[in-house]
Amino acid sequence: MELTKSFKEHVQWGGGLGALYGLFRADPWSKVDYKNGIPAQESWKVVNQIQDYVISHSRWGIPALIVEECPHGHQALDSISYPTNIGRGCTFNTQLIEETSHLMAQELAAKGVHIALVSTLDLAKDPRWGRSEECFGEDPILSARMSEAVIKGFQGSLISDEINFLDQRVSDINKSPDQIGVALKHCIAQGDALGGHNSGTVPIGKREFADIYMPLLKSARNAVGVMAAYNDIDGVPCHVNQTLLEQHLRKENGFQGLVMADGIALDRLSDVYEDQVEAAAQALNAGVDLSLWDETYTKIESGILNDTIDEKALDHAVSRVLAVKFLLGLFENPFVQPTDQKLLIEASRRMNEEVAKESLVLLRNNGILPLNPKGKKIAVIGPNAESIYHLLGDYSAPQTRDQQKKTIVQALKDTMIDAEIVYAEGCEVRNEEDQDLKIKQAIEIAQDADIIITILGGSSARNFDMEFLKNGAVSSKGINMDSGENVDVASLSLGGKQELLLRKLSVLDKPIVTVLIQGRPYDITLVEDCSDAVLVGWFPGQEGGQAIAKTLIGENNPSGRLGITYPRNSSQLPVYYYQRDASKQEDYYDLPGSPLHEFGEGLSFSTFTYESLAYKRNVDKLQVSVKVRNRGDFAGKVSTLLFIKLLGGSVIQRTKMLKDFCKVKLEPQEEKTIVFTLSSDDFRYMGADDQWHYVKKVKIMIGDLAKEIDLE
């Protein structure tokens, strides 16, 4: 492996290298695949070669930070691809998220990576947005808890609330070899853009920011870094929003790490500033320490020389970058030692399947599930049944030949060994041309089948013929891609001829089970009308096929609950559940106002019931308890969600807000008591005077139970 001339020239230009992004990135945008990319087993050698050159050609012998994309696994060759966040949020299982994050950290650490870029701070408030798949859901508390789990999994206790690591002695840092830093993205409110447009303007006020986004900023406090978002908030771009980055993030929530710019985001400041030097000055003053790649921060030197940029602002940024390098052990041990990854790969495969299982959400079941496939002929039909890439989501790397075999069809064949499995594509995800023959072939195999399983939905699969923007977002339209960065849609209808295919299959009067592979909610009213069961699979990752197959035959009892509200169609938006409880006309003249499925919905093969909702006050704490019982014949996991509604105050309060959740496993007829502890901050709101106030009365809700509590 040779270092390129351009790389050496860049190191010479800068007198070193602060950070290197995307060294191992493999995808159509980078034009890297197995023909020209870096295999996982060679990664550590390449990092050592780079560090040796950078250190020896740096004025002070400073190593470079190796920064990589890891939204649902490392975006690199031979990597492990987990379910995307929209599915992982539906697990409501922070322990699973922490454990899988730790496995990702081990995988990246073995390659020499120091910082993983992980999406956790965005909220899926408008499902038209193409990056909804990167969100844990629409709820700030769910996303905040998942963010904290990600940080703990990647970093352990590298940063804590009690210690300011900027002042910590290097000898006191207790870092294990498999801990790496995580930079959470994006800061903040990117999913709130008008119309679901990527990088669009976000017109939210102080109360919306306080209620919805402050919990997320607090959750990021112990991350090594955060990445600023492309969007503006009420006209002010996040990359120059000093109130956001310095006041809210650092001072109010205790964030100690570095703030990164997104790719060419600083160059986009030309929307505000004509001069790149001025843009660089404003971003530095706002607290952006490190750029991902752009021209703007290359103007810092000239800005200091002409007194446009205060050198103290640069010193603050540099000190934070250096502190992170000390924290992550770059100065003590800049080189990587080879490790055997066999045990890690097997552990990751098992955990990957477990996350996929718990992410599945059963929305409809008339009793057909679980299936008894013995002796049956089962027709598997649909555009997402025979492609691993359709299961992975955006920011995914090329797959090996063995990985490409992990399709849903193959998993069904492996699992339903006593059944005859036949397959037809039926139609493509979005392409409407030349689909008649495919539909005809699907009808022909379905006519002789006992059961039909349709695998419908969308796809984020990129291909090497597509065109991309400088920041990696898609600029051309992939014919069968309807999700991912810059792939926003106006309609939530299933693409292509999928609905026509399903209607034709339903006429056959055969039992139909529909599995939806997707990165966002769709309009599935027709799907539910035509199907005996509907299972939402999201983008379930490399082991998603196995998870789905085992669920359909009852080896896995579905436990996922919706982390996002399901609209009837895009005309209803917005439908996120925590809107204010105003005296409005909820129903439209031509459409009900209620969503198709509420946040937190999800069926099981068991029936879980709640009783004995109780509370106990202790100084400034409120302890809430409830009993949950499994009244079914299947063992299963259940997520208990605690909502509250603030009563009274000087503003219109929200219908309800999630404040805590807990997931437990129950055997048939088993009962457990779940206990939650709420603090006084859970009962505060920003009043009409823009100050924090505490309500005197609150309503708590779990399942179908509710109590009003006087807090005075």
XYZ file of C-alpha atoms in Angstrom:
712
model
C 0.000 0.000 0.000
C 1.439 3.371 -1.018
C 0.540 6.816 0.255
C -0.571 9.104 -2.549
C 1.220 12.229 -3.656
C -1.827 14.367 -2.834
C -1.904 12.983 0.723
C 1.761 13.820 1.264
C 1.265 17.297 -0.182
C -1.659 17.912 2.177
C 0.408 16.881 5.200
C 3.198 19.177 4.031
C 0.749 22.063 3.505
C -0.614 21.751 7.037
C 2.602 20.844 8.763
C 0.812 17.713 9.933
C -2.724 16.344 9.912
C -5.451 16.963 12.464
C -7.875 14.288 11.342
C -8.444 11.948 8.416
C -12.023 11.161 7.403
C -13.305 8.143 5.509
C -10.031 6.263 5.062
C -11.937 2.974 4.883
C -15.220 4.297 3.492
C -16.517 2.000 0.768
C -19.665 2.823 -1.225
C -20.737 4.172 -4.617
C -19.964 7.779 -3.586
C -16.362 6.998 -2.651
C -16.093 4.684 -5.691
C -14.481 2.117 -3.406
C -15.302 -1.584 -3.537
C -13.468 -4.894 -3.234
C -11.424 -4.150 -6.362
C -9.707 -1.071 -4.942
C -10.583 -0.851 -1.242
C -8.823 -1.773 1.986
C -9.836 -5.185 3.397
C -10.566 -5.274 7.117
C -7.574 -7.487 7.882
C -5.234 -4.933 6.269
C -6.731 -1.852 7.919
C -4.394 -1.727 10.908
C -1.348 -1.831 8.630
C -2.616 1.115 6.590
C -3.344 3.171 9.723
C 0.143 2.482 11.067
C 1.661 3.516 7.740
C -0.323 6.763 7.763
C 0.454 7.569 11.397
C 4.151 6.908 10.876
C 4.225 9.368 7.991
C 2.096 12.018 9.717
C 4.086 11.898 12.964
C 7.435 12.090 11.187
C 6.237 14.995 9.022
C 4.499 16.976 11.776
C 6.304 19.857 13.453
C 5.417 18.468 16.874
C 5.054 14.760 16.092
C 1.267 14.821 16.522
C -0.737 11.786 15.301
C -3.913 12.149 13.256
C -7.424 11.256 14.362
C -8.909 8.524 12.163
C -12.616 9.301 11.758
C -15.113 6.892 10.169
C -18.827 6.625 9.396
C -20.682 4.180 11.629
C -24.434 4.947 11.538
C -25.413 1.264 11.809
C -22.006 -0.364 11.571
C -18.705 0.615 9.985
C -19.158 1.771 6.378
C -16.201 -0.267 5.187
C -15.331 -3.541 3.506
C -15.943 -6.737 5.517
C -17.900 -4.770 8.117
C -20.900 -5.825 10.184
C -24.111 -4.019 9.242
C -26.761 -3.786 11.962
C -30.388 -2.633 11.679
C -30.746 1.078 11.047
C -31.763 3.342 13.920
C -35.430 3.574 12.956
C -35.665 -0.139 13.761
C -33.277 -0.114 16.710
C -35.411 2.531 18.379
C -38.404 0.187 18.183
C -36.576 -2.283 20.440
C -36.921 0.135 23.391
C -33.929 -1.828 24.698
C -31.032 0.424 25.680
C -28.976 -2.536 26.894
C -29.013 -4.036 23.399
C -27.948 -0.719 21.895
C -25.101 -0.381 24.383
C -23.877 -3.924 23.740
C -23.967 -3.584 19.961
C -22.213 -0.209 20.200
C -19.446 -1.853 22.206
C -19.082 -4.528 19.527
C -18.860 -1.802 16.873
C -16.203 -0.046 18.962
C -14.129 -3.222 19.161
C -14.407 -3.719 15.406
C -13.319 -0.157 14.653
C -10.583 -0.074 17.300
C -8.976 -3.153 15.757
C -8.739 -1.233 12.476
C -7.161 1.827 14.099
C -10.221 4.089 14.126
C -10.428 6.737 16.866
C -13.820 8.389 16.332
C -17.022 6.879 14.960
C -19.627 9.191 13.454
C -23.007 7.929 14.646
C -26.458 9.385 13.991
C -28.450 9.640 17.235
C -29.588 13.259 17.684
C -32.056 13.558 14.804
C -35.798 13.069 15.294
C -38.091 11.587 12.636
C -40.833 14.197 12.928
C -41.631 14.161 9.209
C -41.430 10.735 7.517
C -41.062 12.372 4.104
C -37.469 13.149 5.109
C -35.080 10.671 3.492
C -32.872 10.365 6.558
C -35.704 9.228 8.821
C -34.056 5.802 8.832
C -31.110 7.274 10.777
C -33.373 8.383 13.653
C -34.301 6.287 16.680
C -37.794 7.673 16.254
C -39.775 10.850 16.805
C -39.455 11.022 20.587
C -36.722 13.026 22.374
C -36.545 10.837 25.488
C -36.317 7.613 23.493
C -33.583 9.123 21.323
C -31.776 10.616 24.318
C -31.661 7.273 26.150
C -30.449 5.537 23.017
C -27.785 8.237 22.560
C -26.529 7.663 26.085
C -26.408 3.916 25.413
C -24.387 4.505 22.243
C -21.909 6.712 24.124
C -21.488 4.179 26.911
C -21.046 1.330 24.439
C -18.382 3.083 22.390
C -16.584 5.058 25.099
C -17.228 3.339 28.410
C -16.457 5.909 31.091
C -13.892 7.942 29.152
C -15.882 11.095 29.915
C -18.170 11.495 32.902
C -20.312 14.163 34.515
C -17.940 14.345 37.478
C -14.613 14.937 35.698
C -13.525 17.655 33.278
C -11.295 15.665 30.953
C -9.766 18.867 29.568
C -8.043 19.284 32.937
C -7.395 15.580 33.547
C -3.848 14.222 33.660
C -3.135 11.765 30.866
C -1.851 9.243 33.418
C -5.277 9.265 35.102
C -7.175 8.335 31.949
C -8.307 4.726 32.173
C -8.789 3.720 28.530
C -9.121 0.157 27.337
C -7.929 -0.862 23.847
C -11.489 -1.405 22.614
C -12.829 2.011 23.615
C -13.050 4.662 20.922
C -14.655 8.071 20.760
C -18.062 8.704 19.278
C -19.252 11.888 17.583
C -23.032 12.158 17.627
C -24.837 13.732 14.712
C -26.532 16.009 13.924
C -26.727 19.024 16.247
C -29.601 19.809 15.959
C -33.253 19.672 14.797
C -32.416 18.441 11.290
C -35.538 16.259 11.230
C -37.776 19.272 11.873
C -37.148 20.934 8.509
C -40.145 22.356 6.668
C -41.708 19.883 4.259
C -39.308 17.099 5.172
C -36.623 18.666 2.993
C -33.063 17.576 3.722
C -31.010 20.419 5.231
C -34.061 22.676 5.144
C -34.965 25.556 7.415
C -36.310 24.769 10.909
C -38.751 27.435 12.183
C -39.089 26.328 15.814
C -39.419 28.588 18.844
C -37.893 28.623 22.319
C -40.464 26.327 23.911
C -40.225 23.700 21.190
C -36.444 23.804 21.472
C -36.562 23.546 25.261
C -39.047 20.668 25.402
C -37.817 18.592 22.487
C -34.157 19.307 21.857
C -32.663 20.144 25.239
C -33.005 16.482 26.364
C -30.991 15.464 23.313
C -28.276 18.036 23.999
C -28.086 16.760 27.561
C -27.729 13.184 26.321
C -24.684 14.199 24.248
C -22.818 15.700 27.211
C -20.314 12.832 27.572
C -19.645 12.194 23.893
C -16.158 12.866 22.559
C -17.761 14.937 19.826
C -20.908 16.133 18.121
C -21.397 17.079 14.501
C -23.285 20.265 13.734
C -26.319 19.951 11.466
C -26.719 21.392 7.967
C -29.991 23.142 8.785
C -30.668 26.548 10.240
C -32.874 27.206 13.261
C -35.088 30.218 12.685
C -32.648 31.473 10.066
C -29.383 30.938 11.961
C -27.253 28.081 10.533
C -26.274 25.599 13.225
C -22.603 25.927 12.261
C -22.546 29.591 13.323
C -25.096 29.335 16.121
C -23.109 30.334 19.198
C -26.184 30.154 21.420
C -26.704 26.534 20.390
C -23.123 25.283 20.567
C -21.590 27.360 23.345
C -24.553 28.257 25.550
C -27.000 25.347 25.295
C -24.618 22.484 24.471
C -21.545 23.371 26.534
C -22.545 25.694 29.370
C -26.047 24.432 30.153
C -25.523 20.721 29.453
C -21.853 20.234 30.266
C -20.577 19.036 26.898
C -16.760 18.874 26.960
C -15.814 17.401 23.593
C -15.149 18.815 20.163
C -17.701 20.106 17.666
C -17.256 18.957 14.081
C -18.624 20.532 10.944
C -20.473 18.338 8.477
C -19.081 17.779 4.983
C -18.761 21.122 3.106
C -21.287 22.598 5.549
C -19.021 25.577 6.180
C -18.880 26.287 2.447
C -22.690 26.433 2.477
C -22.404 29.464 4.740
C -22.138 31.406 1.499
C -25.923 31.620 1.926
C -25.137 34.130 4.690
C -21.570 35.372 4.225
C -20.022 36.434 0.927
C -16.488 35.988 2.254
C -15.162 32.560 3.347
C -12.808 34.176 5.857
C -15.790 35.803 7.571
C -17.628 32.472 7.517
C -14.617 30.769 9.113
C -14.463 33.450 11.804
C -18.141 33.079 12.643
C -17.920 29.272 12.810
C -14.852 29.393 15.071
C -16.520 31.905 17.362
C -19.623 29.704 17.487
C -17.520 26.765 18.683
C -16.839 24.612 15.603
C -13.464 23.026 16.358
C -12.894 20.730 13.399
C -14.119 20.707 9.817
C -14.917 17.472 8.027
C -13.868 18.759 4.633
C -14.357 22.170 3.069
C -12.509 25.185 1.717
C -13.676 27.606 4.393
C -11.426 26.469 7.242
C -8.401 26.549 4.937
C -8.834 30.353 5.081
C -8.215 30.537 8.847
C -4.536 31.422 8.471
C -5.234 34.357 6.170
C -8.016 35.473 8.510
C -5.623 35.602 11.456
C -2.993 37.435 9.434
C -5.463 40.156 8.429
C -7.020 40.305 11.938
C -10.413 39.034 10.761
C -10.122 35.983 13.025
C -9.190 36.148 16.698
C -6.290 33.760 17.305
C -7.717 32.951 20.744
C -10.738 31.348 19.069
C -8.376 29.129 17.101
C -6.482 28.277 20.292
C -9.719 27.124 21.943
C -10.506 24.857 18.999
C -6.999 23.416 18.795
C -6.873 22.768 22.539
C -10.063 20.715 22.380
C -8.815 18.664 19.422
C -5.519 17.992 21.210
C -7.343 17.114 24.435
C -9.384 14.508 22.563
C -6.201 13.044 21.092
C -4.739 12.736 24.581
C -7.992 11.255 25.864
C -8.040 8.597 23.144
C -4.394 7.658 23.715
C -2.956 8.800 20.402
C 0.216 10.226 21.918
C 0.958 7.215 24.123
C 0.138 4.574 21.528
C -0.481 5.895 18.017
C -0.008 2.508 16.361
C -2.315 -0.508 16.164
C -1.497 -4.101 17.048
C -3.137 -6.896 15.020
C -5.889 -8.849 16.773
C -7.871 -11.987 15.983
C -11.406 -10.958 15.033
C -13.058 -14.402 14.778
C -14.714 -14.326 18.213
C -15.814 -10.719 17.722
C -17.384 -11.513 14.354
C -19.393 -14.406 15.783
C -20.516 -12.389 18.822
C -21.532 -9.547 16.525
C -23.528 -11.882 14.289
C -25.520 -13.226 17.249
C -26.173 -9.772 18.677
C -27.021 -8.431 15.228
C -29.768 -11.025 14.866
C -31.082 -10.290 18.355
C -31.390 -6.567 17.621
C -33.154 -7.343 14.355
C -35.606 -9.635 16.163
C -36.485 -7.017 18.768
C -36.826 -4.270 16.151
C -39.639 -6.028 14.274
C -43.083 -4.511 14.855
C -46.199 -6.603 14.316
C -49.024 -4.244 13.323
C -51.691 -6.712 12.221
C -52.361 -10.399 12.892
C -55.727 -12.061 12.408
C -54.388 -15.297 13.883
C -52.350 -16.499 10.919
C -49.057 -15.949 12.758
C -47.099 -17.810 13.809
C -47.135 -19.902 10.649
C -47.098 -23.684 10.578
C -45.194 -24.236 7.320
C -44.958 -28.026 7.451
C -46.082 -29.556 4.165
C -47.135 -26.167 2.786
C -46.224 -24.491 -0.473
C -45.295 -20.907 0.285
C -44.954 -18.237 -2.391
C -42.507 -15.482 -1.457
C -43.129 -12.450 -3.636
C -41.802 -8.915 -3.664
C -38.957 -6.598 -4.639
C -37.205 -6.801 -1.259
C -37.123 -10.571 -0.886
C -33.939 -11.432 -2.775
C -31.483 -8.550 -2.222
C -29.306 -8.064 0.854
C -28.681 -4.434 -0.129
C -32.370 -3.609 0.291
C -32.103 -4.756 3.926
C -29.162 -2.547 4.899
C -30.151 1.092 4.601
C -28.075 4.079 3.553
C -24.385 4.439 4.447
C -23.767 0.751 3.727
C -20.656 -0.818 2.223
C -20.337 -3.400 -0.577
C -21.104 -6.892 0.695
C -19.081 -10.077 0.315
C -20.482 -12.993 -1.670
C -21.412 -14.784 1.544
C -23.130 -11.671 2.889
C -25.087 -11.276 -0.346
C -26.646 -14.702 0.237
C -28.333 -13.496 3.453
C -31.631 -12.628 1.806
C -35.119 -13.094 3.201
C -35.886 -15.816 0.652
C -32.812 -17.788 1.650
C -33.593 -17.358 5.347
C -37.130 -18.666 4.790
C -35.734 -21.696 2.969
C -33.253 -22.328 5.780
C -35.923 -21.972 8.460
C -38.980 -23.571 6.847
C -37.243 -26.813 5.906
C -40.511 -28.777 5.786
C -42.131 -26.369 3.328
C -41.732 -25.768 -0.388
C -40.585 -22.193 -0.947
C -41.095 -20.625 -4.370
C -40.086 -17.071 -5.261
C -40.954 -14.344 -7.746
C -39.895 -10.695 -7.694
C -43.381 -9.520 -8.649
C -42.258 -5.972 -9.364
C -39.456 -3.537 -8.582
C -39.418 -1.045 -5.698
C -40.181 2.052 -7.776
C -39.682 1.330 -11.453
C -43.032 1.226 -13.251
C -41.792 0.252 -16.706
C -41.904 -3.340 -17.999
C -43.463 -4.762 -14.841
C -46.392 -6.678 -16.364
C -44.456 -9.899 -16.948
C -43.079 -9.850 -13.398
C -46.564 -9.429 -11.959
C -47.867 -12.232 -14.188
C -45.107 -14.597 -13.017
C -45.894 -13.779 -9.396
C -49.592 -14.514 -9.873
C -48.760 -17.832 -11.528
C -46.666 -19.149 -8.632
C -49.103 -17.756 -6.061
C -52.077 -19.599 -7.571
C -50.687 -22.967 -6.490
C -49.435 -21.785 -3.088
C -51.016 -22.386 0.305
C -49.648 -19.142 1.772
C -48.339 -15.943 0.198
C -45.602 -13.897 1.878
C -45.104 -10.506 0.241
C -41.884 -8.596 0.929
C -42.668 -4.996 0.014
C -41.502 -1.501 1.005
C -38.619 0.733 -0.013
C -34.871 0.788 -0.403
C -31.836 2.946 0.332
C -29.573 0.827 -1.860
C -27.194 3.004 -3.867
C -25.470 1.848 -7.039
C -22.233 2.840 -8.728
C -24.028 4.506 -11.656
C -25.614 7.194 -9.484
C -24.421 10.787 -9.173
C -23.573 12.409 -5.845
C -23.053 15.837 -4.322
C -19.699 16.810 -2.813
C -20.921 15.859 0.666
C -21.882 12.336 -0.420
C -25.632 12.861 -0.701
C -27.444 11.505 -3.729
C -28.027 14.016 -6.542
C -29.396 11.677 -9.217
C -32.512 9.601 -8.701
C -31.880 5.896 -8.237
C -34.652 4.141 -10.095
C -35.386 1.845 -7.146
C -34.155 4.016 -4.271
C -36.702 5.932 -2.203
C -34.894 6.511 1.089
C -31.573 7.832 2.357
C -29.711 11.138 2.424
C -31.235 13.673 0.032
C -33.962 11.193 -0.964
C -37.005 13.057 0.348
C -40.455 12.170 -0.951
C -43.741 14.043 -1.236
C -45.908 10.920 -1.130
C -45.768 8.062 1.377
C -47.437 5.615 -0.997
C -45.573 2.414 -1.812
C -43.530 2.902 -4.957
C -43.860 1.385 -8.394
C -46.461 -1.320 -8.966
C -46.376 -2.721 -5.436
C -49.977 -1.865 -4.571
C -51.208 -3.237 -7.898
C -49.291 -6.456 -7.254
C -50.819 -6.808 -3.800
C -54.343 -6.168 -5.063
C -53.969 -8.855 -7.724
C -52.619 -11.331 -5.168
C -55.470 -10.619 -2.772
C -58.013 -11.649 -5.426
C -56.616 -15.201 -5.240
C -58.208 -15.558 -1.799
C -55.047 -16.989 -0.238
C -53.676 -16.114 3.212
C -51.272 -13.183 2.793
C -48.538 -12.147 5.208
C -46.852 -8.859 4.313
C -43.386 -7.901 5.518
C -42.429 -4.249 5.042
C -38.755 -3.431 4.492
C -38.441 0.327 4.881
C -36.681 3.360 6.284
C -39.837 5.366 6.939
C -43.558 4.767 7.498
C -45.620 4.348 4.354
C -49.306 4.675 3.610
C -50.229 1.045 4.322
C -54.015 1.253 4.446
C -54.252 -0.946 1.342
C -51.579 -3.285 2.713
C -53.598 -3.855 5.871
C -56.826 -4.312 3.912
C -55.232 -7.007 1.733
C -53.097 -8.785 4.351
C -53.885 -11.195 7.160
C -50.729 -10.099 8.982
C -48.374 -7.130 8.620
C -44.850 -7.192 10.042
C -42.697 -4.053 9.838
C -39.085 -5.089 9.318
C -37.505 -1.633 8.755
C -33.981 -2.034 7.308
C -33.036 -5.009 9.508
C -29.364 -5.472 8.598
C -27.341 -8.490 7.553
C -29.161 -10.870 9.901
C -32.581 -9.398 9.167
C -33.620 -12.295 6.976
C -33.090 -14.786 9.786
C -34.874 -12.541 12.285
C -37.912 -12.211 10.031
C -38.068 -15.908 9.169
C -37.832 -16.995 12.809
C -40.536 -14.519 13.775
C -42.947 -15.739 11.113
C -42.767 -19.323 12.419
C -42.902 -18.364 16.100
C -39.288 -18.974 17.104
C -39.197 -15.287 17.995
C -42.093 -13.518 19.689
C -42.212 -9.967 18.229
C -41.643 -7.280 20.855
C -40.966 -4.127 18.836
C -43.099 -1.047 19.426
C -43.380 1.871 17.044
C -40.880 4.634 17.765
C -42.682 6.830 15.261
C -46.343 7.579 14.639
C -47.788 5.998 11.486
C -49.803 8.453 9.360
C -52.646 7.358 7.117
C -50.918 9.237 4.309
C -48.736 12.302 3.789
C -51.761 14.635 3.723
C -52.070 14.212 7.512
C -48.601 15.412 8.422
C -47.475 16.283 11.007
C -48.750 13.439 13.204
C -46.011 13.100 15.846
C -47.775 12.313 19.097
C -46.554 15.089 21.425
C -48.276 18.035 19.791
C -49.887 20.627 22.026
C -53.359 19.863 23.346
C -55.000 22.857 21.698
C -58.739 23.227 21.127
C -58.509 22.478 17.436
C -60.630 20.611 14.919
C -58.646 17.375 14.782
C -60.432 15.720 11.872
C -60.121 16.967 8.328
C -63.271 17.255 6.255
C -62.048 14.395 4.054
C -59.786 12.404 6.403
C -59.684 11.452 10.091
C -57.172 13.377 12.148
C -56.032 10.338 14.100
C -53.018 8.417 12.773
C -53.216 4.897 11.413
C -51.002 3.640 14.251
C -49.965 5.431 17.432
C -46.443 5.843 18.768
C -45.699 2.817 20.968
C -48.036 0.388 19.183
C -46.888 -3.159 18.530
C -48.507 -6.586 18.795
C -47.146 -9.810 20.243
C -48.025 -13.493 20.112
C -48.823 -12.993 23.804
C -51.246 -10.659 25.589
C -49.795 -8.323 28.217
C -51.953 -6.449 30.718
C -51.278 -3.734 33.303
C -52.780 -3.248 36.748
C -52.097 -1.636 40.135
C -50.739 1.694 38.909
C -49.430 3.454 42.027
C -47.128 6.272 43.033
C -45.114 7.449 46.026
C -43.570 10.873 46.583
C -40.133 11.278 48.131
C -38.909 14.890 48.463
C -38.314 15.945 44.820
C -38.775 12.448 43.378
C -41.905 10.637 42.263
C -41.815 6.851 42.230
C -44.331 5.217 39.897
C -45.020 1.479 39.925
C -47.194 -0.829 37.851
C -47.707 -4.571 37.515
C -47.449 -6.175 34.079
C -48.628 -9.726 33.399
C -48.184 -12.061 30.451
C -51.606 -13.652 29.981
C -50.643 -15.559 26.835
C -49.138 -18.944 26.060
C -45.883 -17.598 24.616
C -42.935 -16.253 26.571
C -42.241 -12.745 25.387
C -40.668 -9.374 26.003
C -42.751 -6.294 26.659
C -41.795 -2.614 26.703
C -43.605 -0.583 29.344
C -43.867 3.107 28.445
C -44.531 5.816 31.039
C -46.165 8.972 29.677
C -47.094 12.137 31.535
C -49.311 15.108 30.767
C -48.576 18.381 32.511
C -51.741 20.020 33.846
C -52.044 23.786 34.165
C -49.448 26.481 33.631
C -49.172 29.569 31.457
C -48.895 27.779 28.088
C -50.846 25.098 26.220
C -49.310 21.823 27.370
C -48.624 18.798 25.199
C -51.061 15.909 24.827
C -48.510 13.663 26.523
C -44.774 13.053 26.661
C -42.791 9.866 27.157
C -40.663 10.144 30.291
C -39.346 6.626 30.854
C -39.523 3.072 29.543
C -38.450 -0.413 30.552
C -38.317 -3.754 28.729
C -38.667 -7.096 30.520
C -39.147 -10.722 29.539
C -42.122 -12.612 30.971
C -42.900 -16.300 30.868
C -46.542 -17.338 30.275
C -48.707 -16.101 33.183
C -45.700 -14.452 34.850
C -46.135 -11.043 36.509
C -43.540 -8.407 37.355
C -43.655 -5.018 39.028
C -42.029 -2.198 37.078
C -40.806 0.846 39.010
C -39.962 4.229 37.492
C -38.467 7.241 39.263
C -39.248 10.724 37.984
C -37.472 13.914 39.048
C -38.817 17.430 39.393
C -37.332 18.303 35.992
C -39.828 15.912 34.417
C -42.612 18.262 35.507
C -41.194 21.560 34.317
C -42.084 23.636 31.279
C -40.998 26.913 29.736
C -43.666 29.486 30.483
C -44.939 32.473 28.565
C -42.148 34.503 30.166
C -39.494 32.179 28.641
C -38.524 30.953 32.113
C -38.719 27.455 33.587
C -41.717 26.709 35.800
C -43.056 23.594 37.545
C -46.648 22.415 37.266
C -48.676 21.668 40.388
C -50.531 18.739 38.896
C -49.661 15.949 36.477
C -51.318 12.962 34.841
C -49.336 9.722 34.554
C -50.245 7.080 31.961
C -49.096 3.482 31.430
C -50.969 1.274 28.980
C -54.695 1.770 29.580
C -54.127 3.039 33.142
C -53.931 6.680 34.252
C -53.786 8.726 37.468
C -53.802 12.445 38.221
C -51.310 13.475 40.901
C -51.196 16.650 42.964
C -47.510 17.596 43.227
C -47.907 20.255 45.913
